[in-house]
CSV table of C-alpha atoms and ligand atoms in Angstrom, one decimal:
chain,number,residue,atom,x,y,z
A,1,MET,CA,11.8,23.9,3.6
A,2,SER,CA,13.0,27.3,4.7
A,3,PHE,CA,14.7,28.1,8.0
A,4,ASP,CA,11.6,30.0,9.2
A,5,GLN,CA,9.3,27.0,8.6
A,6,GLU,CA,11.7,24.7,10.4
A,7,LEU,CA,11.5,27.0,13.5
A,8,ARG,CA,7.7,27.3,13.5
A,9,PRO,CA,5.9,24.8,15.7
A,10,ARG,CA,4.0,22.1,13.8
A,11,GLN,CA,0.3,22.9,13.4
A,12,PRO,CA,-2.1,19.9,14.1
A,13,ARG,CA,-3.6,18.5,11.0
A,14,LYS,CA,-7.0,17.0,10.2
A,15,LEU,CA,-6.8,14.0,7.9
A,16,ILE,CA,-9.0,11.6,6.1
A,17,ILE,CA,-7.1,8.4,5.6
A,18,THR,CA,-8.9,6.3,2.9
A,19,GLY,CA,-8.4,2.5,3.0
A,20,GLY,CA,-7.1,2.8,6.6
A,21,ALA,CA,-8.4,-0.6,7.5
A,22,GLY,CA,-6.3,-2.3,4.8
A,23,PHE,CA,-2.7,-3.5,4.9
A,24,ILE,CA,-0.6,-0.3,4.3
A,25,GLY,CA,-3.4,2.0,5.4
A,26,SER,CA,-3.7,0.5,8.9
A,27,ASN,CA,0.1,0.5,9.4
A,28,PHE,CA,0.1,4.2,8.3
A,29,VAL,CA,-2.8,5.0,10.7
A,30,HIS,CA,-0.9,3.5,13.6
A,31,HIS,CA,2.3,5.3,12.6
A,32,TRP,CA,0.4,8.7,12.3
A,33,CYS,CA,-1.5,8.3,15.6
A,34,GLN,CA,1.7,7.5,17.4
A,35,GLN,CA,3.8,10.2,15.9
A,36,TYR,CA,1.1,13.0,15.9
A,37,PRO,CA,-1.4,12.3,18.7
A,38,GLY,CA,-2.7,15.9,18.4
A,39,ASP,CA,-3.9,15.4,14.8
A,40,ARG,CA,-7.5,14.4,14.0
A,41,VAL,CA,-7.6,11.1,12.1
A,42,VAL,CA,-10.7,10.0,10.2
A,43,VAL,CA,-10.5,6.6,8.6
A,44,LEU,CA,-12.8,6.1,5.6
A,45,ASP,CA,-13.0,2.5,4.5
A,46,ALA,CA,-15.6,0.4,2.7
A,47,LEU,CA,-14.5,-2.8,4.5
A,48,THR,CA,-14.2,-4.9,1.4
A,49,TYR,CA,-12.7,-8.4,1.7
A,50,ALA,CA,-9.3,-6.7,2.2
A,51,GLY,CA,-10.5,-4.2,4.9
A,52,ASN,CA,-10.5,-5.4,8.5
A,53,ARG,CA,-11.6,-3.3,11.5
A,54,LYS,CA,-9.6,-5.5,13.8
A,55,ASN,CA,-6.4,-3.9,12.3
A,56,LEU,CA,-7.4,-0.7,14.1
A,57,GLU,CA,-9.1,-2.1,17.2
A,58,ASP,CA,-6.5,-0.6,19.6
A,59,LEU,CA,-7.4,2.9,18.4
A,60,GLU,CA,-11.2,2.6,18.8
A,61,GLY,CA,-12.6,5.0,21.4
A,62,ARG,CA,-9.4,7.1,21.4
A,63,ALA,CA,-9.8,10.9,21.2
A,64,ASN,CA,-9.0,12.3,17.8
A,65,PHE,CA,-9.8,9.0,16.0
A,66,ARG,CA,-12.9,8.2,14.1
A,67,PHE,CA,-13.8,5.3,11.8
A,68,VAL,CA,-16.3,5.7,9.1
A,69,ALA,CA,-17.5,2.7,7.1
A,70,GLY,CA,-18.1,4.1,3.6
A,71,ASP,CA,-17.2,4.1,-0.1
A,72,ILE,CA,-14.9,6.6,-1.7
A,73,CYS,CA,-17.3,6.7,-4.7
A,74,ASP,CA,-20.0,8.3,-2.3
A,75,ARG,CA,-19.6,12.0,-3.1
A,76,ALA,CA,-22.3,13.1,-0.6
A,77,LEU,CA,-20.5,11.3,2.3
A,78,ILE,CA,-17.1,12.7,1.4
A,79,ASP,CA,-18.5,16.3,1.1
A,80,ARG,CA,-20.1,15.9,4.5
A,81,LEU,CA,-16.9,14.5,6.2
A,82,LEU,CA,-14.7,17.2,4.7
A,83,LYS,CA,-16.9,19.9,6.0
A,84,GLU,CA,-17.9,18.6,9.4
A,85,GLU,CA,-14.3,17.6,10.3
A,86,GLY,CA,-12.6,20.6,8.7
A,87,ILE,CA,-10.3,18.4,6.8
A,88,ASP,CA,-7.0,19.8,5.4
A,89,THR,CA,-5.3,16.5,4.3
A,90,ILE,CA,-6.4,13.4,2.4
A,91,ALA,CA,-4.0,10.4,2.5
A,92,HIS,CA,-5.5,8.2,-0.1
A,93,PHE,CA,-4.8,4.5,0.2
A,94,ALA,CA,-8.2,2.9,-0.7
A,95,ALA,CA,-8.0,0.7,-3.7
A,96,GLU,CA,-8.5,-2.7,-5.2
A,97,SER,CA,-4.9,-3.8,-4.9
A,98,HIS,CA,-4.3,-7.3,-6.1
A,99,VAL,CA,-3.1,-8.1,-9.6
A,100,ASP,CA,-4.6,-11.6,-9.7
A,101,ARG,CA,-8.1,-10.3,-8.7
A,102,SER,CA,-7.8,-7.6,-11.4
A,103,ILE,CA,-7.3,-10.3,-14.0
A,104,LEU,CA,-10.4,-12.2,-12.7
A,105,GLY,CA,-12.6,-9.1,-12.6
A,106,PRO,CA,-11.3,-5.7,-13.7
A,107,GLY,CA,-14.5,-3.8,-13.3
A,108,GLU,CA,-14.2,-3.1,-9.5
A,109,PHE,CA,-10.7,-1.8,-10.1
A,110,VAL,CA,-11.9,0.8,-12.5
A,111,ARG,CA,-14.7,1.7,-10.2
A,112,THR,CA,-12.7,2.1,-7.0
A,113,ASN,CA,-9.3,3.1,-8.3
A,114,VAL,CA,-10.4,5.5,-11.1
A,115,VAL,CA,-13.9,6.6,-10.3
A,116,GLY,CA,-13.2,6.6,-6.5
A,117,THR,CA,-10.1,8.7,-6.9
A,118,PHE,CA,-11.9,11.1,-9.2
A,119,THR,CA,-14.7,11.4,-6.7
A,120,LEU,CA,-12.3,12.3,-3.8
A,121,LEU,CA,-10.4,14.8,-6.0
A,122,GLU,CA,-13.6,16.6,-7.0
A,123,ALA,CA,-14.9,16.8,-3.4
A,124,PHE,CA,-11.5,17.9,-2.1
A,125,ARG,CA,-11.2,20.5,-4.9
A,126,HIS,CA,-14.5,22.1,-4.0
A,127,HIS,CA,-13.7,22.0,-0.3
A,128,TRP,CA,-10.3,23.6,-0.9
A,129,ILE,CA,-11.9,26.4,-3.0
A,130,GLU,CA,-14.6,27.0,-0.4
A,131,ASN,CA,-11.9,27.4,2.2
A,132,GLY,CA,-9.9,30.0,0.2
A,133,ARG,CA,-7.5,27.7,-1.6
A,134,PRO,CA,-5.0,27.2,1.4
A,135,ASN,CA,-1.6,26.2,0.1
A,136,ASP,CA,-1.0,23.9,3.1
A,137,TYR,CA,-3.9,21.6,2.2
A,138,ARG,CA,-2.7,18.2,0.7
A,139,PHE,CA,-4.2,15.4,-1.4
A,140,HIS,CA,-1.6,12.6,-1.1
A,141,HIS,CA,-2.2,9.8,-3.6
A,142,VAL,CA,-0.5,6.5,-2.6
A,143,SER,CA,0.4,4.6,-5.8
A,144,THR,CA,2.5,1.9,-7.1
A,145,ASP,CA,5.7,1.3,-9.2
A,146,GLU,CA,3.6,-1.1,-11.3
A,147,VAL,CA,2.4,1.9,-13.4
A,148,TYR,CA,5.8,2.0,-15.1
A,149,GLY,CA,5.4,-1.5,-16.5
A,150,SER,CA,8.1,-4.2,-16.6
A,151,LEU,CA,11.9,-4.0,-16.7
A,152,GLU,CA,14.4,-6.2,-18.5
A,153,PRO,CA,17.3,-7.5,-16.4
A,154,ASP,CA,19.8,-4.8,-17.4
A,155,ASP,CA,17.3,-1.8,-17.6
A,156,PRO,CA,17.9,1.1,-15.2
A,157,ALA,CA,15.4,1.2,-12.2
A,158,PHE,CA,12.2,3.3,-12.5
A,159,SER,CA,12.7,7.0,-11.9
A,160,GLU,CA,10.0,9.7,-11.6
A,161,THR,CA,10.5,10.4,-15.3
A,162,THR,CA,10.1,6.9,-16.6
A,163,SER,CA,7.2,6.7,-19.0
A,164,TYR,CA,4.0,5.0,-17.8
A,165,ALA,CA,3.4,1.5,-19.4
A,166,PRO,CA,1.0,-0.4,-17.1
A,167,ASN,CA,0.4,-4.0,-18.1
A,168,SER,CA,-2.3,-5.3,-15.7
A,169,PRO,CA,-5.9,-4.1,-15.1
A,170,TYR,CA,-4.7,-3.2,-11.6
A,171,SER,CA,-1.7,-1.1,-12.7
A,172,ALA,CA,-3.7,0.5,-15.6
A,173,SER,CA,-6.4,1.6,-13.1
A,174,LYS,CA,-3.7,3.0,-10.8
A,175,ALA,CA,-2.1,4.8,-13.7
A,176,GLY,CA,-5.4,6.3,-14.6
A,177,SER,CA,-5.8,7.6,-11.1
A,178,ASP,CA,-2.2,9.0,-11.0
A,179,HIS,CA,-3.0,10.9,-14.2
A,180,LEU,CA,-6.1,12.4,-12.7
A,181,VAL,CA,-4.2,13.6,-9.6
A,182,ARG,CA,-1.5,15.1,-11.8
A,183,ALA,CA,-4.2,16.9,-14.0
A,184,TYR,CA,-5.9,18.3,-10.9
A,185,HIS,CA,-2.6,19.9,-9.9
A,186,HIS,CA,-1.8,21.1,-13.4
A,187,THR,CA,-5.3,22.4,-14.2
A,188,TYR,CA,-6.7,23.6,-10.9
A,189,GLY,CA,-3.5,24.1,-8.8
A,190,LEU,CA,-4.8,21.6,-6.2
A,191,PRO,CA,-1.9,20.9,-3.8
A,192,THR,CA,-1.4,17.2,-4.6
A,193,LEU,CA,1.4,14.7,-3.9
A,194,ILE,CA,1.9,11.3,-5.6
A,195,THR,CA,4.1,8.5,-4.4
A,196,ASN,CA,4.9,5.4,-6.4
A,197,CYS,CA,6.2,2.6,-4.2
A,198,SER,CA,7.5,-0.9,-4.7
A,199,ASN,CA,6.2,-4.1,-3.1
A,200,ASN,CA,5.5,-3.8,0.6
A,201,TYR,CA,5.4,-6.6,3.2
A,202,GLY,CA,4.9,-6.8,7.0
A,203,PRO,CA,2.1,-7.0,9.6
A,204,TYR,CA,-1.6,-7.0,8.5
A,205,HIS,CA,-0.7,-8.1,5.0
A,206,PHE,CA,-3.7,-9.9,3.4
A,207,PRO,CA,-3.0,-13.6,2.8
A,208,GLU,CA,-3.5,-13.4,-1.0
A,209,LYS,CA,-0.1,-11.6,-1.6
A,210,LEU,CA,3.1,-13.6,-2.1
A,211,ILE,CA,4.8,-13.3,1.3
A,212,PRO,CA,1.8,-14.0,3.6
A,213,LEU,CA,0.4,-16.6,1.2
A,214,MET,CA,3.7,-18.6,1.3
A,215,GLY,CA,4.1,-18.1,5.0
A,216,ILE,CA,0.6,-19.3,5.8
A,217,ASN,CA,0.9,-22.2,3.4
A,218,ILE,CA,4.1,-23.3,5.1
A,219,LEU,CA,2.3,-23.3,8.4
A,220,LEU,CA,-0.6,-25.3,6.9
A,221,GLY,CA,1.7,-27.8,5.0
A,222,LYS,CA,0.1,-26.7,1.7
A,223,PRO,CA,2.0,-26.4,-1.7
A,224,LEU,CA,3.8,-23.1,-2.3
A,225,PRO,CA,2.7,-22.0,-5.8
A,226,VAL,CA,5.5,-20.2,-7.6
A,227,TYR,CA,4.4,-18.7,-10.9
A,228,GLY,CA,6.3,-19.5,-14.0
A,229,ASP,CA,10.0,-20.0,-13.6
A,230,GLY,CA,10.2,-18.0,-10.3
A,231,GLN,CA,12.8,-15.7,-11.8
A,232,ASN,CA,10.5,-12.6,-11.7
A,233,ILE,CA,12.1,-9.8,-9.5
A,234,ARG,CA,10.4,-7.5,-7.1
A,235,ASP,CA,12.0,-4.6,-5.0
A,236,TRP,CA,10.8,-5.3,-1.4
A,237,LEU,CA,10.1,-2.6,1.1
A,238,TYR,CA,9.1,-3.2,4.8
A,239,VAL,CA,5.8,-1.5,5.4
A,240,GLY,CA,7.1,0.6,8.3
A,241,ASP,CA,9.7,2.2,6.0
A,242,HIS,CA,6.9,3.0,3.5
A,243,CYS,CA,5.0,4.7,6.3
A,244,SER,CA,8.0,6.8,7.3
A,245,ALA,CA,8.5,7.8,3.6
A,246,LEU,CA,4.9,8.9,3.3
A,247,ASP,CA,5.2,10.9,6.5
A,248,VAL,CA,8.3,12.7,5.1
A,249,VAL,CA,6.6,13.4,1.7
A,250,LEU,CA,3.5,14.7,3.4
A,251,HIS,CA,5.5,17.1,5.6
A,252,LYS,CA,8.3,18.1,3.3
A,253,GLY,CA,7.3,17.2,-0.3
A,254,THR,CA,6.6,19.9,-2.8
A,255,ALA,CA,3.0,20.1,-4.0
A,256,GLY,CA,2.5,18.8,-7.5
A,257,GLU,CA,5.5,16.5,-7.3
A,258,THR,CA,5.9,12.7,-7.6
A,259,TYR,CA,8.3,10.7,-5.4
A,260,ASN,CA,9.3,7.1,-6.0
A,261,ILE,CA,9.8,5.0,-2.8
A,262,GLY,CA,11.7,1.7,-2.8
A,263,GLY,CA,13.7,-0.6,-0.6
A,264,ASN,CA,16.8,-1.1,-2.8
A,265,ASN,CA,16.1,-4.8,-2.2
A,266,GLU,CA,15.6,-6.6,-5.5
A,267,VAL,CA,15.0,-10.3,-5.0
A,268,LYS,CA,13.9,-13.1,-7.4
A,269,ASN,CA,10.6,-14.7,-6.3
A,270,ILE,CA,12.2,-18.1,-6.0
A,271,ASP,CA,15.0,-16.8,-3.8
A,272,LEU,CA,12.4,-15.0,-1.6
A,273,VAL,CA,10.4,-18.2,-1.1
A,274,HIS,CA,13.6,-20.0,-0.1
A,275,LYS,CA,14.4,-17.3,2.4
A,276,LEU,CA,10.9,-17.7,3.9
A,277,CYS,CA,11.2,-21.5,4.0
A,278,GLU,CA,14.6,-21.2,5.9
A,279,LEU,CA,13.1,-18.7,8.4
A,280,MET,CA,10.1,-20.9,9.0
A,281,ASN,CA,12.2,-24.0,9.5
A,282,GLU,CA,14.1,-22.0,12.1
A,283,LEU,CA,11.3,-20.2,13.9
A,284,ALA,CA,8.2,-22.4,13.6
A,285,PRO,CA,8.4,-25.4,16.0
A,286,ASP,CA,5.6,-27.6,14.5
A,287,LEU,CA,5.7,-27.5,10.7
A,288,PRO,CA,3.6,-30.2,9.1
A,289,VAL,CA,6.2,-30.5,6.3
A,290,ARG,CA,9.9,-30.0,7.1
A,291,PRO,CA,12.0,-28.7,5.5
A,292,ALA,CA,9.4,-26.3,4.1
A,293,GLN,CA,11.3,-26.2,0.8
A,294,ASN,CA,9.7,-29.6,0.0
A,295,LEU,CA,6.4,-27.7,-0.6
A,296,ILE,CA,7.7,-25.5,-3.4
A,297,THR,CA,5.6,-26.2,-6.6
A,298,PHE,CA,6.0,-24.4,-9.9
A,299,VAL,CA,2.6,-23.5,-11.3
A,300,LYS,CA,1.3,-21.9,-14.5
A,301,ASP,CA,2.4,-18.3,-15.0
A,302,ARG,CA,0.2,-15.3,-14.3
A,303,PRO,CA,-1.1,-13.8,-17.6
A,304,GLY,CA,1.0,-10.7,-18.5
A,305,HIS,CA,3.3,-11.3,-15.5
A,306,ASP,CA,5.7,-8.3,-15.2
A,307,ARG,CA,9.3,-9.6,-15.1
A,308,ARG,CA,11.1,-7.1,-13.0
A,309,TYR,CA,10.3,-4.0,-10.9
A,310,ALA,CA,13.1,-1.8,-9.4
A,311,ILE,CA,12.9,1.7,-7.9
A,312,ASP,CA,15.4,4.5,-8.2
A,313,ALA,CA,14.8,6.4,-4.9
A,314,THR,CA,17.4,9.1,-5.5
A,315,LYS,CA,14.9,11.9,-5.5
A,316,ILE,CA,13.3,11.2,-2.1
A,317,ARG,CA,16.7,10.5,-0.6
A,318,THR,CA,18.5,13.6,-1.8
A,319,GLU,CA,15.6,16.1,-1.7
A,320,LEU,CA,13.8,14.9,1.4
A,321,GLY,CA,16.4,12.9,3.3
A,322,TRP,CA,14.5,9.6,3.4
A,323,SER,CA,16.0,6.1,3.1
A,324,PRO,CA,14.8,2.7,4.2
A,325,SER,CA,15.9,1.5,7.6
A,326,VAL,CA,15.2,-2.3,7.3
A,327,THR,CA,16.9,-4.8,5.1
A,328,VAL,CA,14.9,-7.6,3.5
A,329,ASP,CA,16.4,-10.2,5.9
A,330,GLN,CA,15.5,-8.1,8.9
A,331,GLY,CA,12.0,-7.3,7.6
A,332,LEU,CA,11.3,-10.9,6.7
A,333,GLN,CA,12.3,-12.1,10.2
A,334,ARG,CA,10.0,-9.5,11.8
A,335,THR,CA,7.2,-10.4,9.4
A,336,VAL,CA,7.4,-14.1,10.1
A,337,GLU,CA,7.5,-13.5,13.8
A,338,TRP,CA,4.4,-11.3,13.5
A,339,PHE,CA,2.5,-14.0,11.6
A,340,LEU,CA,3.5,-16.7,14.0
A,341,SER,CA,2.3,-14.7,17.0
A,342,HIS,CA,-0.9,-13.5,15.3
A,343,GLN,CA,-2.6,-16.7,14.0
A,344,ASP,CA,-5.9,-15.4,15.4
A,345,TRP,CA,-5.6,-12.4,13.0
A,346,TRP,CA,-5.0,-14.4,9.8
A,347,GLN,CA,-7.0,-17.6,10.5
A,348,PRO,CA,-10.5,-16.0,10.0
A,349,LEU,CA,-9.3,-14.4,6.7
A,350,LEU,CA,-9.1,-17.9,5.1
A,351,SER,CA,-12.8,-17.7,4.7
A,352,LYS,CA,-15.1,-19.4,2.2
A,353,GLU,CA,-14.8,-16.4,-0.1
A,354,TYR,CA,-11.0,-16.7,0.1
A,355,GLN,CA,-11.1,-20.4,-0.6
A,356,GLU,CA,-13.2,-19.8,-3.7
A,357,TYR,CA,-10.8,-17.1,-4.9
A,358,TYR,CA,-7.9,-19.4,-4.3
A,359,ARG,CA,-9.4,-22.2,-6.3
A,360,LYS,CA,-10.0,-19.9,-9.3
A,361,VAL,CA,-6.4,-18.5,-9.3
A,362,TYR,CA,-4.6,-21.8,-8.7
A,363,ALA,CA,-7.0,-24.0,-10.7
B,401,NAD,P1,-5.4,-3.5,0.6
B,401,NAD,O1,-6.1,-4.2,-0.4
B,401,NAD,O2,-4.7,-4.2,1.8
B,401,NAD,O3,-6.4,-2.4,1.3
B,401,NAD,C1,-7.2,-1.6,0.6
B,401,NAD,C2,-8.2,-1.0,1.5
B,401,NAD,O4,-9.1,-0.1,0.7
B,401,NAD,C3,-9.1,-2.0,2.2
B,401,NAD,O5,-9.2,-1.7,3.6
B,401,NAD,C4,-10.5,-1.9,1.6
B,401,NAD,O6,-11.6,-2.1,2.4
B,401,NAD,C5,-10.4,-0.4,1.2
B,401,NAD,N1,-11.3,-0.1,0.0
B,401,NAD,C6,-11.4,-0.8,-1.2
B,401,NAD,N2,-12.3,-0.3,-2.0
B,401,NAD,C7,-12.8,0.8,-1.3
B,401,NAD,C8,-13.8,1.8,-1.6
B,401,NAD,N3,-14.5,1.8,-2.8
B,401,NAD,N4,-14.1,2.8,-0.7
B,401,NAD,C9,-13.4,2.8,0.5
B,401,NAD,N5,-12.5,1.9,0.8
B,401,NAD,C10,-12.2,0.9,0.0
B,401,NAD,O7,-4.3,-2.6,-0.1
B,401,NAD,P2,-2.8,-2.2,0.4
B,401,NAD,O8,-1.9,-3.2,-0.1
B,401,NAD,O9,-2.8,-1.7,1.8
B,401,NAD,O10,-2.5,-0.9,-0.6
B,401,NAD,C11,-2.9,0.4,-0.2
B,401,NAD,C12,-2.6,1.4,-1.3
B,401,NAD,O11,-1.2,1.3,-1.6
B,401,NAD,C13,-3.3,1.0,-2.6
B,401,NAD,O12,-3.6,2.3,-3.2
B,401,NAD,C14,-2.2,0.4,-3.5
B,401,NAD,O13,-2.4,0.6,-4.8
B,401,NAD,C15,-0.9,1.1,-2.9
B,401,NAD,N6,0.3,0.3,-3.0
B,401,NAD,C16,0.3,-1.0,-2.5
B,401,NAD,C17,1.6,-1.7,-2.5
B,401,NAD,C18,1.7,-3.1,-1.9
B,401,NAD,O14,2.7,-3.7,-2.0
B,401,NAD,N7,0.6,-3.6,-1.3
B,401,NAD,C19,2.7,-1.1,-3.1
B,401,NAD,C20,2.6,0.2,-3.6
B,401,NAD,C21,1.4,0.9,-3.5
B,402,TYD,P1,2.1,-10.2,-5.4
B,402,TYD,O1,2.4,-10.3,-3.9
B,402,TYD,O2,0.8,-10.6,-5.9
B,402,TYD,O3,2.5,-8.7,-5.8
B,402,TYD,P2,2.6,-8.0,-7.3
B,402,TYD,O4,2.0,-8.9,-8.3
B,402,TYD,O5,1.8,-6.7,-7.1
B,402,TYD,O6,4.1,-7.7,-7.5
B,402,TYD,O7,3.2,-11.0,-6.2
B,402,TYD,C1,4.6,-10.8,-6.0
B,402,TYD,C2,5.3,-11.7,-7.0
B,402,TYD,O8,5.1,-13.1,-6.6
B,402,TYD,C3,4.8,-11.6,-8.4
B,402,TYD,O9,5.9,-11.7,-9.3
B,402,TYD,C4,3.9,-12.8,-8.6
B,402,TYD,C5,4.5,-13.8,-7.7
B,402,TYD,N1,3.6,-14.8,-7.0
B,402,TYD,C6,3.8,-16.1,-7.1
B,402,TYD,O10,4.7,-16.6,-7.7
B,402,TYD,N2,2.9,-17.0,-6.5
B,402,TYD,C7,1.8,-16.5,-5.9
B,402,TYD,O11,1.0,-17.3,-5.3
B,402,TYD,C8,1.6,-15.1,-5.7
B,402,TYD,C9,0.4,-14.5,-5.0
B,402,TYD,C10,2.5,-14.3,-6.4
């Protein structure tokens, strides 16, 4: 960023945030509304099983905030919103996001993640052209490190130049959408940004994912299903740190570039589950089974289970000055405290649909 730009006051922006009722999206909406109250924020979310309007209830009725229940594959709706709201930025989180569900039914992943992203890109491209191709418009595509595939123990971490090698229907559909975004910049000059982030955790995390699933099962005295030998490694990032990274990329990132985001917190699944058990033993007064470690159960492995993910975040650190602020121990403590004090948030999510899903995955 030039000296001149640094001195210029920030112009208010008008954003569509897709998937803003989901886990990371809702954390990002809160972050943005708090940091930039003068910006217009329009959340577009289809409210699938993973979307929850409760995640945004404190923002309802607030000036500059609008919630639209709708599908990112609905071109007419997107065209209308872009125009009537005078949108200059799309922050695109909406997706089918869970690997185990993508193994059970990949079709919805192709529809939302590939066709939905394509629909948004086409609508935004036309809107951008109609408005004279402003170079401060942004299409920010929020993606995952899973597009890079699986690492062996001694492999270097994923960088922005690592070849794509997605292994699950989820990561393949995200890779497809990343390629479309890249092509829209390369071919049409659309001002895009892509971020590929490691595993997030924190408030509003849907119970199907490892950390909330284990935390809730500990509270319910249910078995803790560790896939395979539990030696798979993930690079954990507290969701608030992901939001601050996305903010920095949106403000300072170069259009057309990709940035990797990671926590520098590689942990084996089994070690993470032990950490969670220890925290729960310490913080939860009435556990049905104590110590919680007695609930750990090794179950059959996930088909095609990636062994290790790790992010090299040198580019975002050196070029944009971002680094994570929360260690995995601090983040886990915050997360456990949040889940303990928000039982009314997660209890209703253990619905009939969720129980059916659970039976299929852990059969
Ligand atoms: P999530 O499953 O919690 O939320 C997804 C949201 O998208 C939900 O609110 C859902 O209702 C909405 N949605 C789904 N299909 C839609 C459609 N067709 N139209 C409109 N809205 C729709 O997901 P998340 O974990 O918050 O992930 C958000 C994004 O971040 C995804 O693109 C994901 O690939 C990416 N990501 C996630 C992680 C992670 O650890 N969770 C890590 C890196 C990147
Ligand atoms: P998950 O939270 O589903 O994220 P991702 O598959 O996108 O990395 O899973 C994180 C890790 O935890 C992954 O290695 C799979 C493993 N896992 C289990 O061992 N048991 C479970 O019940 C779940 C949901 C995940």
